[in-house]
Amino acid sequence: MPLPIVVLISGTGSNLRAVLGAIDEGRCDARVIAVISDRESAKGLDLARDRGIATAVIKLKDFAARELWDAALTRAIAGYDPALIVLAGFMKLLGTHTVARFPQRIINIHPALLPAFKGLDTHRRALESRVERHGATVHFVVPEMDSGPIILQGAVSVHPGDSEEALAARVLKTEHRIYPLSLKLLAEGRVKVVDGHCLIDGLPVPDSESLVPDPT
Ligand code: GRF
């Protein structure tokens, strides 16, 4: 039975598109039962609507307090009863109550090789740090930002003279590879968390330093 997932977005939804494409091509045994955004303007909502996928918009400014927004978002997610919640370009931090409501059932993709460059502006910071490798990380969500057990990482080389835009585009291509692959592994029950670290098929997730950068 395909893994029922709810996807949270805030913008373009290119990772949502990559996941839907992998599902269509039989590369990932999952089903997107709903797409939820904090922004009415998120282009990814059109992608869902065009496919007849349920959508919901939960805007922070519609609530008198952040906690009320968290609670509404939690209720909306729970209403679809997903096995997994997939943050795909979702630009809000989930409240601790929301994370606690779905333990080890929320994943995120971060545009950096965690634990490096947690937070925002990762590509600019990578360039300023003159790192030779950059990339993306799929991880379980825990209350602390960008800190949960790592499921998969994809590395890219940083080229001399790279602009922030060029590096971001290179990383995004890697995101579109590792997110569907992560969902495939999760849908097949091949990911376990032991002592705060992921095992895939019983083996530790390779260290980011050992990854071969994606061809660019
Ligand atoms: C991506 O870089 C993702 O890593 C970050 O948000 C950006 C946009 O994602 N979290 P998408 O194109 O909306 O999927």
CSV table of N, CA, C and O and ligand atoms in Angstrom, one decimal, residues 11-16 88-91 108-111 123 172 175-176, ligand 1:
chain,number,residue,atom,x,y,z
A,11,GLY,N,6.6,27.7,-1.4
A,11,GLY,CA,6.9,28.4,-2.7
A,11,GLY,C,6.8,27.6,-3.9
A,11,GLY,O,5.7,27.0,-4.2
A,12,THR,N,7.9,27.5,-4.7
A,12,THR,CA,7.9,26.9,-6.0
A,12,THR,C,7.3,25.5,-6.1
A,12,THR,O,6.6,25.1,-6.9
A,13,GLY,N,7.8,24.7,-5.1
A,13,GLY,CA,7.4,23.3,-5.0
A,13,GLY,C,8.1,22.4,-6.0
A,13,GLY,O,7.6,21.4,-6.5
A,14,SER,N,9.4,22.8,-6.3
A,14,SER,CA,10.2,22.0,-7.2
A,14,SER,C,10.5,20.6,-6.6
A,14,SER,O,10.5,19.6,-7.3
A,15,ASN,N,10.6,20.6,-5.3
A,15,ASN,CA,10.8,19.2,-4.7
A,15,ASN,C,9.5,18.4,-4.7
A,15,ASN,O,9.6,17.2,-4.9
A,16,LEU,N,8.4,19.1,-4.5
A,16,LEU,CA,7.1,18.4,-4.6
A,16,LEU,C,7.0,17.8,-6.0
A,16,LEU,O,6.6,16.7,-6.2
A,88,ALA,N,8.9,20.4,2.1
A,88,ALA,CA,9.6,20.6,0.8
A,88,ALA,C,9.6,22.1,0.4
A,88,ALA,O,8.6,22.6,-0.2
A,89,GLY,N,10.6,22.8,0.9
A,89,GLY,CA,10.6,24.2,0.7
A,89,GLY,C,9.7,24.9,1.6
A,89,GLY,O,9.2,26.0,1.3
A,90,PHE,N,9.4,24.3,2.7
A,90,PHE,CA,8.5,24.9,3.7
A,90,PHE,C,9.4,25.9,4.6
A,90,PHE,O,10.4,25.4,5.2
A,91,MET,N,9.0,27.2,4.6
A,91,MET,CA,9.9,28.1,5.2
A,91,MET,C,9.6,28.6,6.6
A,91,MET,O,10.0,29.7,7.0
A,108,ASN,N,12.6,16.7,6.3
A,108,ASN,CA,12.9,18.0,5.7
A,108,ASN,C,14.1,17.8,4.8
A,108,ASN,O,14.9,16.9,4.9
A,109,ILE,N,14.1,18.7,3.8
A,109,ILE,CA,15.3,18.8,3.0
A,109,ILE,C,16.0,20.2,3.2
A,109,ILE,O,15.3,21.2,3.1
A,110,HIS,N,17.3,20.1,3.5
A,110,HIS,CA,18.0,21.4,3.8
A,110,HIS,C,19.1,21.5,2.7
A,110,HIS,O,19.8,20.6,2.5
A,111,PRO,N,19.2,22.7,2.2
A,111,PRO,CA,20.2,22.9,1.1
A,111,PRO,C,21.6,23.2,1.6
A,111,PRO,O,22.2,24.2,1.4
A,123,HIS,N,23.8,28.9,0.6
A,123,HIS,CA,24.7,29.0,-0.6
A,123,HIS,C,25.7,30.2,-0.5
A,123,HIS,O,26.9,30.0,-0.7
A,172,LEU,N,20.0,22.3,-6.0
A,172,LEU,CA,18.6,21.9,-6.2
A,172,LEU,C,18.4,20.7,-7.0
A,172,LEU,O,17.6,19.8,-6.7
A,175,GLU,N,19.0,17.9,-4.7
A,175,GLU,CA,17.8,17.8,-3.9
A,175,GLU,C,16.7,16.9,-4.6
A,175,GLU,O,16.1,16.0,-4.0
A,176,HIS,N,16.5,17.2,-5.9
A,176,HIS,CA,15.5,16.5,-6.7
A,176,HIS,C,15.9,15.0,-6.9
A,176,HIS,O,15.0,14.2,-7.3
B,1,GRF,C1,15.1,24.4,-1.7
B,1,GRF,O1,16.4,24.9,-1.8
B,1,GRF,C2,14.9,23.6,-0.4
B,1,GRF,O2,16.1,23.0,-0.1
B,1,GRF,C3,14.6,24.7,0.6
B,1,GRF,O3,13.7,25.5,-0.1
B,1,GRF,C4,14.1,25.6,-1.5
B,1,GRF,C5,13.0,25.7,-2.4
B,1,GRF,O4,12.4,24.4,-2.5
B,1,GRF,N1,14.1,24.1,1.8
B,1,GRF,P1,11.2,24.1,-3.5
B,1,GRF,O5,11.7,24.5,-4.9
B,1,GRF,O6,10.0,25.0,-3.1
B,1,GRF,O7,10.9,22.6,-3.4
